[in-house]
PDB file of C-alpha atoms in Angstrom:
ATOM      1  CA  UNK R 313     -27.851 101.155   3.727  1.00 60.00           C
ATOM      2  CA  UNK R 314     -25.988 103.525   6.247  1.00 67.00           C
ATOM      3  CA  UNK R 315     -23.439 106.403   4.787  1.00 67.00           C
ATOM      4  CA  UNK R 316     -20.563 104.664   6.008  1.00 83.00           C
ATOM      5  CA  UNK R 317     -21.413 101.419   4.060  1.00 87.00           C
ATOM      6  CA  UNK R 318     -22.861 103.265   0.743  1.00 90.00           C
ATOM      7  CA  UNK R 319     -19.455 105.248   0.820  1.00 93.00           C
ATOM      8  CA  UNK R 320     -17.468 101.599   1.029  1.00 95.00           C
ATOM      9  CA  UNK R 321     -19.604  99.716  -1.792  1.00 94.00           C
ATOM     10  CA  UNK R 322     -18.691 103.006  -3.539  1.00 95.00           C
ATOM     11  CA  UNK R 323     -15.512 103.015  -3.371  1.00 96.00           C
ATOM     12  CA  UNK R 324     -14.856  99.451  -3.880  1.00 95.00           C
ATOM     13  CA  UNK R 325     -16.479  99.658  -6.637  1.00 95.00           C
ATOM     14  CA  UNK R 326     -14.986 102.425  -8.807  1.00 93.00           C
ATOM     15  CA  UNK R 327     -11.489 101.045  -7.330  1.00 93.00           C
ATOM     16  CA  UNK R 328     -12.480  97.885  -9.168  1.00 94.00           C
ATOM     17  CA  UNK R 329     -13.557  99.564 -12.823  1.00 95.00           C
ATOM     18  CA  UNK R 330     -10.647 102.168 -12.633  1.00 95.00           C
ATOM     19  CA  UNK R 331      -8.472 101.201 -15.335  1.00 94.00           C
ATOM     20  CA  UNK R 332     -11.175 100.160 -17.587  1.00 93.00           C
ATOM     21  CA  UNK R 333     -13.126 103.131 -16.485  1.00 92.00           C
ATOM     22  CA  UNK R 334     -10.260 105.578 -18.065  1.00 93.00           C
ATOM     23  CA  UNK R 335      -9.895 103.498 -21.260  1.00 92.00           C
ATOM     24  CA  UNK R 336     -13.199 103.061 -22.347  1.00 89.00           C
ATOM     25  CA  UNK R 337     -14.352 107.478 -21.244  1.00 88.00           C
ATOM     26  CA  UNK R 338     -10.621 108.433 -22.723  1.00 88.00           C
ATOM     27  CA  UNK R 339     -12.040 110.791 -25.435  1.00 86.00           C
ATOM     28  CA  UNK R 340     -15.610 111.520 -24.300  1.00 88.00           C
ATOM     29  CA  UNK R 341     -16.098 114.879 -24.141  1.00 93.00           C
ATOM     30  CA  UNK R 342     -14.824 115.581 -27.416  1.00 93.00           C
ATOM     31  CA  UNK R 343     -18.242 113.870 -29.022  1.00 90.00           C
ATOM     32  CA  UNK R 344     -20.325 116.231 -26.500  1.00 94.00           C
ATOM     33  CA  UNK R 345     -19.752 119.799 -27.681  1.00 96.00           C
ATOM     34  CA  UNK R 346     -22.542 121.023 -24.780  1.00 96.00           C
ATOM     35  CA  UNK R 347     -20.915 119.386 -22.350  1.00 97.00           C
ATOM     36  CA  UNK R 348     -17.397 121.290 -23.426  1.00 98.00           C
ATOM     37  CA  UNK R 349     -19.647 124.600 -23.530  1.00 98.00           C
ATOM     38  CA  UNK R 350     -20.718 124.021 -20.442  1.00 98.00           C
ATOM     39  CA  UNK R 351     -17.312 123.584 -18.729  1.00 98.00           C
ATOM     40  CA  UNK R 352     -15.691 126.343 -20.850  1.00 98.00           C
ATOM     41  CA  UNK R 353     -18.327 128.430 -19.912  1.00 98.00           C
ATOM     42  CA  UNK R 354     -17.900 127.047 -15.547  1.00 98.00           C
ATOM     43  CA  UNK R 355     -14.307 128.098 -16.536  1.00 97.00           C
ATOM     44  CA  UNK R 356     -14.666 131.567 -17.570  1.00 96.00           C
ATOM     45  CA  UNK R 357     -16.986 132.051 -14.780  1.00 96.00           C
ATOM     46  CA  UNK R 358     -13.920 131.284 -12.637  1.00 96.00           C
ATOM     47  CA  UNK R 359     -11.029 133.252 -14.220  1.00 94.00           C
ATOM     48  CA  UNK R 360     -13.542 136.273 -14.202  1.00 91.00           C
ATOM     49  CA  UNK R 361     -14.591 135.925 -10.297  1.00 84.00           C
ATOM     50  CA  UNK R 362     -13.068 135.280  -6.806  1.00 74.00           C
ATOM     51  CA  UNK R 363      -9.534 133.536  -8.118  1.00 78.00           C
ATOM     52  CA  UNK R 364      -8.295 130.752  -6.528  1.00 88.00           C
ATOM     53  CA  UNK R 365      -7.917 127.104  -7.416  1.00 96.00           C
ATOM     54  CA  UNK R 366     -10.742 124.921  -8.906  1.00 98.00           C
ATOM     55  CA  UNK R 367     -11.434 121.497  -7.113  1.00 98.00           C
ATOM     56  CA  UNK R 368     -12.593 118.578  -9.365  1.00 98.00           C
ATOM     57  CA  UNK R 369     -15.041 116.722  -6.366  1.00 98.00           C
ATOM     58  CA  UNK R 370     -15.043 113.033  -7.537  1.00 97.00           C
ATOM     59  CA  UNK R 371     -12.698 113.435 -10.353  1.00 97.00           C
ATOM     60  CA  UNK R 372     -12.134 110.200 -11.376  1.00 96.00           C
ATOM     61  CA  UNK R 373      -9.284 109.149 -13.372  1.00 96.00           C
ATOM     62  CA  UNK R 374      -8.699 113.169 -14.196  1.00 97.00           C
ATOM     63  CA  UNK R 375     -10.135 113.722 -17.663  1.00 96.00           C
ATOM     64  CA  UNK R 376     -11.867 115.971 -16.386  1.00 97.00           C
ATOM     65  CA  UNK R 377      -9.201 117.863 -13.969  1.00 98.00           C
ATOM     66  CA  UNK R 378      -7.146 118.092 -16.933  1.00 97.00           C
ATOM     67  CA  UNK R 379      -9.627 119.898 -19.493  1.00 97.00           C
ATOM     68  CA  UNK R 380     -10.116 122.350 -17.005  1.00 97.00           C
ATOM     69  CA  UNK R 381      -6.629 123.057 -16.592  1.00 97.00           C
ATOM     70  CA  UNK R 382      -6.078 123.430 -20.421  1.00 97.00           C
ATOM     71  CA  UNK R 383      -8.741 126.067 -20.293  1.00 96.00           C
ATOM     72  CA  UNK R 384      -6.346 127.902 -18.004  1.00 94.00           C
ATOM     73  CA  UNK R 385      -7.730 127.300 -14.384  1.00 95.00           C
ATOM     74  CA  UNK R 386      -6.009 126.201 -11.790  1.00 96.00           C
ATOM     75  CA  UNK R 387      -7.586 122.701 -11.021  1.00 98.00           C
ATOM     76  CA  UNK R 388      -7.406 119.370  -9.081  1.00 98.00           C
ATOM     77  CA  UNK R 389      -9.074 116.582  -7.944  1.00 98.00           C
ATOM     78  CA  UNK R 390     -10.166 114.595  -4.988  1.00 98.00           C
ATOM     79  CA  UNK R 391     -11.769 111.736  -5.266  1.00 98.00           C
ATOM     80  CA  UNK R 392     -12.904 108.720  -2.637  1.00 97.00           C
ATOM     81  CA  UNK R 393     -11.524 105.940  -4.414  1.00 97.00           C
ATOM     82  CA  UNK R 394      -7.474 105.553  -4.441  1.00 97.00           C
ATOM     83  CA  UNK R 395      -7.240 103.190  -7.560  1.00 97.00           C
ATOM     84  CA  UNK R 396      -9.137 106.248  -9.063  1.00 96.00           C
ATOM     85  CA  UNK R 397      -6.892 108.752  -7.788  1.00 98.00           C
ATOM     86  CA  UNK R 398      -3.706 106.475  -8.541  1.00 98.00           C
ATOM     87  CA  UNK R 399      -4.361 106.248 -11.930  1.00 97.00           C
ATOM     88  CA  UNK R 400      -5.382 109.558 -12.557  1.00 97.00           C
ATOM     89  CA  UNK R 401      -2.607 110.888 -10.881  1.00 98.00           C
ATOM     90  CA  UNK R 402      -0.381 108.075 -13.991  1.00 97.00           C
ATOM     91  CA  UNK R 403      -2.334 109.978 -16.875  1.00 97.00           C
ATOM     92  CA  UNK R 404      -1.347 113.397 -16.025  1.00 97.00           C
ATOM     93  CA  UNK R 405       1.488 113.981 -13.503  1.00 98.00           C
ATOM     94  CA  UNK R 406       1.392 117.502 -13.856  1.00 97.00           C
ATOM     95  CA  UNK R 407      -1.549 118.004 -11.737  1.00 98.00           C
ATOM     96  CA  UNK R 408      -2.665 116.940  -8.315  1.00 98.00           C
ATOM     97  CA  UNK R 409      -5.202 114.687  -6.730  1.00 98.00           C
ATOM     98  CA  UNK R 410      -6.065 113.150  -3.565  1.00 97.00           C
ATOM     99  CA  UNK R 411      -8.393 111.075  -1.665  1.00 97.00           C
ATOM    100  CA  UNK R 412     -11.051 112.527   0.132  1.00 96.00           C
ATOM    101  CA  UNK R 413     -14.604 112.540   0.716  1.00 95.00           C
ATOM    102  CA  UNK R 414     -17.004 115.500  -0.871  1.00 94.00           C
ATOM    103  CA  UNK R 415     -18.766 115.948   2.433  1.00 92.00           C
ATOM    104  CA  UNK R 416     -15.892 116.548   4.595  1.00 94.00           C
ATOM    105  CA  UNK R 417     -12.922 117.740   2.381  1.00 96.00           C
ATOM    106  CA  UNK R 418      -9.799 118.609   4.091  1.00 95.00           C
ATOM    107  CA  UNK R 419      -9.680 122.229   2.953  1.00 96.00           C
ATOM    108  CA  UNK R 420     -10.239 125.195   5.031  1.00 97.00           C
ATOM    109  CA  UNK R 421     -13.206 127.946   4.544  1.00 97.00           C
ATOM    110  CA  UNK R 422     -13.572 130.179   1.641  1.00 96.00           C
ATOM    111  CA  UNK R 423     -10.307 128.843   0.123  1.00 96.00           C
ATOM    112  CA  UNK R 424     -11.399 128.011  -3.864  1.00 97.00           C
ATOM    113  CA  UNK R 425     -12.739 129.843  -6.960  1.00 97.00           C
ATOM    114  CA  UNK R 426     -14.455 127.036  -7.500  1.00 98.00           C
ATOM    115  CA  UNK R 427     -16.205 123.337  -7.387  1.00 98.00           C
ATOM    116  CA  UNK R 428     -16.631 121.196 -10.000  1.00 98.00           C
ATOM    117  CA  UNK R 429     -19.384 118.466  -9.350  1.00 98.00           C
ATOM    118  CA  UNK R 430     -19.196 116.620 -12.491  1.00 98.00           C
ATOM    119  CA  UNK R 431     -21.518 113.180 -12.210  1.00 97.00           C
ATOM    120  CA  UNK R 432     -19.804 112.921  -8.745  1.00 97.00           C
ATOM    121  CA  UNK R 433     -22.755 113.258  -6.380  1.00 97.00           C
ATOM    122  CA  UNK R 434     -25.171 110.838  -8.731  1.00 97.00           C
ATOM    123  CA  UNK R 435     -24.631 107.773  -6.007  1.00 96.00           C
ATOM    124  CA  UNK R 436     -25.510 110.501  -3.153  1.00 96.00           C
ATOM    125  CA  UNK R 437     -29.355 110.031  -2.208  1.00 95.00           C
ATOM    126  CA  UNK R 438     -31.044 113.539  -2.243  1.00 95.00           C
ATOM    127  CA  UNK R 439     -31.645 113.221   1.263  1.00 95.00           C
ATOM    128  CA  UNK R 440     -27.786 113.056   1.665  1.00 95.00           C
ATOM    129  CA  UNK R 441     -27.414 116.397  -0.960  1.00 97.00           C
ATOM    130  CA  UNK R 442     -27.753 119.605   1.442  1.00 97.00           C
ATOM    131  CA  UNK R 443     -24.526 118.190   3.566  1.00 96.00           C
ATOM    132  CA  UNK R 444     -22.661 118.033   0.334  1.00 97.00           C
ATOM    133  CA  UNK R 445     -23.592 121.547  -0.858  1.00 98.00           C
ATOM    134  CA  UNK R 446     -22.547 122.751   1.947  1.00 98.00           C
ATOM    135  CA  UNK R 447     -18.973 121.813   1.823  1.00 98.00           C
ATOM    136  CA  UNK R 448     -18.999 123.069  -1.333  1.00 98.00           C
ATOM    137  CA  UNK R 449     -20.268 126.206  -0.243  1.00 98.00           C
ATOM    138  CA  UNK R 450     -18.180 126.371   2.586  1.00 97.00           C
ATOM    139  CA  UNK R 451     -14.995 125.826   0.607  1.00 97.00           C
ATOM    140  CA  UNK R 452     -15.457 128.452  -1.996  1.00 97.00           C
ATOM    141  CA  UNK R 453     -14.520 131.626  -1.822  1.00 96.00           C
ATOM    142  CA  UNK R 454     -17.150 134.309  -1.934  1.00 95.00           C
ATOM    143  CA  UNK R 455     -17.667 135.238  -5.876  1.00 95.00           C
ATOM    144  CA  UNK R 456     -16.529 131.612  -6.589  1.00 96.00           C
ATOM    145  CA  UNK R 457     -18.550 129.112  -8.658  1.00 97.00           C
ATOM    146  CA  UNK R 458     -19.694 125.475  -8.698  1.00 98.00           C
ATOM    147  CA  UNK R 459     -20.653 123.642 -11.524  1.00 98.00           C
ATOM    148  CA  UNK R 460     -22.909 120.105 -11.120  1.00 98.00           C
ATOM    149  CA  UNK R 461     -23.746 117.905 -13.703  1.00 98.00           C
ATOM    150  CA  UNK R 462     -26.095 115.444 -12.969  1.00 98.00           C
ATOM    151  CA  UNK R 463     -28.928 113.042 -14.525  1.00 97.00           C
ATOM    152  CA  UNK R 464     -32.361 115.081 -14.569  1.00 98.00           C
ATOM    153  CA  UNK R 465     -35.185 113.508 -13.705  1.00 96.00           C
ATOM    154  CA  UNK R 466     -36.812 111.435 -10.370  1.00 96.00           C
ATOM    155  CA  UNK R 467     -35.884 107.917  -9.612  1.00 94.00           C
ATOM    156  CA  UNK R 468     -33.726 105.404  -8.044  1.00 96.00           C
ATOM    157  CA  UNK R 469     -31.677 102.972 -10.452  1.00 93.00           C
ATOM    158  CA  UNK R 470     -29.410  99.986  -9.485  1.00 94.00           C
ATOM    159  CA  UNK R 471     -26.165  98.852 -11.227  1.00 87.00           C
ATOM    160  CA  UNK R 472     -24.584  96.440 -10.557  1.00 93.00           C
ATOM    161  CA  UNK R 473     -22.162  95.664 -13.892  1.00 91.00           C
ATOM    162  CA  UNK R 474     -20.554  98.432 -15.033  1.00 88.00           C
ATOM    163  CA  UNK R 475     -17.340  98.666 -17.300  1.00 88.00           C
ATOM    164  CA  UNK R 476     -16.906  95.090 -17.609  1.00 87.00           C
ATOM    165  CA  UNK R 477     -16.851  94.688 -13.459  1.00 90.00           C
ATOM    166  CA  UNK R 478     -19.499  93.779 -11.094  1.00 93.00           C
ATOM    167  CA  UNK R 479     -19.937  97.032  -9.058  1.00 94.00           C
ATOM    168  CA  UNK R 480     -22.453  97.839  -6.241  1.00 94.00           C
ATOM    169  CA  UNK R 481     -24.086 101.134  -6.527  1.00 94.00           C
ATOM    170  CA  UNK R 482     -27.598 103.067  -7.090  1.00 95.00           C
ATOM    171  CA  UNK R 483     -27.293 105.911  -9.406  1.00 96.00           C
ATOM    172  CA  UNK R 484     -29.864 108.952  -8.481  1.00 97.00           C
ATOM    173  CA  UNK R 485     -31.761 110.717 -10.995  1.00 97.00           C
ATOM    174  CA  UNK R 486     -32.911 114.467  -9.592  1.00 97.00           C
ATOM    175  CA  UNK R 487     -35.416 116.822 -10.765  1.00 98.00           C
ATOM    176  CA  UNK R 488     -33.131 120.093 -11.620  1.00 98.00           C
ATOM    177  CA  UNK R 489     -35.285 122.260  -9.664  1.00 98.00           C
ATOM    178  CA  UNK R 490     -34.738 119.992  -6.795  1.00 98.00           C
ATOM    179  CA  UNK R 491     -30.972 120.611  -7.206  1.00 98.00           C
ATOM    180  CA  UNK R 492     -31.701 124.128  -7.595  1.00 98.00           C
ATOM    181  CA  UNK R 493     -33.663 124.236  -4.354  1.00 98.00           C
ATOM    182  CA  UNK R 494     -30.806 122.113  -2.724  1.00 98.00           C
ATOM    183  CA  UNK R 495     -28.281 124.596  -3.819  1.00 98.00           C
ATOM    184  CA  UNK R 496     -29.833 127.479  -2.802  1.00 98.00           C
ATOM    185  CA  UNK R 497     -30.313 126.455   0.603  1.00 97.00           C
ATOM    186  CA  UNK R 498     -26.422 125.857   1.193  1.00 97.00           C
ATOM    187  CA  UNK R 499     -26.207 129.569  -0.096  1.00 96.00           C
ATOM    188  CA  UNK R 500     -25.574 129.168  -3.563  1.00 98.00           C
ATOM    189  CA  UNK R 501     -27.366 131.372  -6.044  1.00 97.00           C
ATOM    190  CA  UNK R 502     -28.305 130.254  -9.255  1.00 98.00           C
ATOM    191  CA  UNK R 503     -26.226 131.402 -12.304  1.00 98.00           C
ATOM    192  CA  UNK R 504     -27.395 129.265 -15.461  1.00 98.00           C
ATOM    193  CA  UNK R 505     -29.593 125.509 -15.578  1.00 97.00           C
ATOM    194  CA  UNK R 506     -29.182 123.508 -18.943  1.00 97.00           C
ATOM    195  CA  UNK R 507     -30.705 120.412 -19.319  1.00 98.00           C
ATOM    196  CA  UNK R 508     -29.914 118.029 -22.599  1.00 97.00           C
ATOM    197  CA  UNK R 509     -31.585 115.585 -23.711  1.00 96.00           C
ATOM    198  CA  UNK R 510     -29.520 111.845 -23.691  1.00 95.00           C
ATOM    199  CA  UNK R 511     -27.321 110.372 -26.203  1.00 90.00           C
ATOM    200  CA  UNK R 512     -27.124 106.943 -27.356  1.00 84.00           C
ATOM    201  CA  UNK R 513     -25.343 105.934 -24.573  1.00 83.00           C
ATOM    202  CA  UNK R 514     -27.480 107.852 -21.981  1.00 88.00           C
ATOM    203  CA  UNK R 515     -30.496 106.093 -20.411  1.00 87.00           C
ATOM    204  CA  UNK R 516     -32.107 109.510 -19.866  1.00 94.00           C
ATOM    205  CA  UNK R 517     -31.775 113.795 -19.952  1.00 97.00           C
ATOM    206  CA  UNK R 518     -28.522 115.097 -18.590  1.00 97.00           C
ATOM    207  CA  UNK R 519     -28.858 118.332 -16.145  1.00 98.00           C
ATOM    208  CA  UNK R 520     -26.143 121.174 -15.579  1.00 98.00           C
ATOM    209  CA  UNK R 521     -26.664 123.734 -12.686  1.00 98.00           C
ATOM    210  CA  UNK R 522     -23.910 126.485 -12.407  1.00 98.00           C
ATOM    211  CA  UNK R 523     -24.256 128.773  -8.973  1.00 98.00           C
ATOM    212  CA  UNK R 524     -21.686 131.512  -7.342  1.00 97.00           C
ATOM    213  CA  UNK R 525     -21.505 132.037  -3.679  1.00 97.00           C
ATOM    214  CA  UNK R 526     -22.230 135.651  -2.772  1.00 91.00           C
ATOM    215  CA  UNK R 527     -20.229 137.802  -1.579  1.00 84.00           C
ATOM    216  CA  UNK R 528     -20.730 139.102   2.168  1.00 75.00           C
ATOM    217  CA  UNK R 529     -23.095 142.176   2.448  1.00 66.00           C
TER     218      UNK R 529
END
């Protein structure tokens, strides 16, 4: 499967699950206290470093967008599907999204305090990874941060039902010191690695990676 074609069975498909997807996640994070630690702790990492707005890559339907901006950050989202986007942008007017890709967002250099990467790059094959990380590192501001959670471990697996739809897509599972590696060659230097193990609803270990761009010498 070409990028181009991956990116359009990707985005069909999460335009197909979007309502559904924000009904049945509504909620979720408040049943996985690591996973709040984790972004309260991205967040704090933020206020304390380069300043500047925090961009929610592959946001969804927002939940996400909008903890962060309770915890006092300045975020949005961008996300490739538009029914995503649409309704997230329904659930909480206060805040912005947009469509747009992860590996070629319409930002210029050095502009954010920081990237969030939650699940969003799990349909991205690792071979596919080091463009990614480096928009991320290109957009961030030197001292900024990026946060990505991701599922830890080494495999390929395809769905193709998901949220009551039929959906085409393979969901990646990467060793964390793969995404480590990955990170740190776009210039991104390892701050903290947590992996969890899964919950009931999990099929297997869940991995965080939190880096910060240096700033220049």
């Amino acid at each position: 499967m070409t990028e181009t074609s991956r990116l359009s069975a990707v985005r069909a498909s999460y335009d197909a699950v979007a309502v559904d997807y924000a009904r049945l996640l509504s909620g979720e994070l408040e049943s996985r206290p690591l996973d709040r630690a984790v972004l309260n702790a991205f967040a704090e990492y933020v206020r304390g470093g380069a300043g500047g707005a925090v961009a929610d890559l592959g946001c969804g339907t927002g939940r996400v967008t909008a903890y962060l901006d309770g915890l006092g950050v300045r975020a949005f989202g961008v996300d490739l599907s538009p029914a995503m986007v649409a309704v997230a942008r329904r659930s909480y007017p206060g805040l912005r999204f947009e469509v747009g890709r992860m590996a070629g967002l319409d930002m210029a250099d050095g502009v954010l305090g920081g990237v969030l990467a939650w699940y969003s790059t799990v349909h991205t094959p690792p071979g596919e990874l080091p463009a990614v990380f480096a928009e991320f590192a290109r957009v961030l501001a030197p001292g900024g941060h990026a946060l990505v959670a991701f599922k830890a471990g080494d495999g390929r697996r395809r769905l193709e039902h998901a949220y009551g739809h039929h959906v085409d897509l393979d969901v990646y599972e990467t060793p964390p010191e793969l995404v480590a590696s990955l990170l740190a060659g776009a210039g991104l230097v390892e701050v903290a690695r947590t992996v969890r193990a899964p919950d009931a609803e999990e099929k297997g270990p869940q991995g965080f990676l939190l880096v910060r761009k240096e700033p220049a010498a």
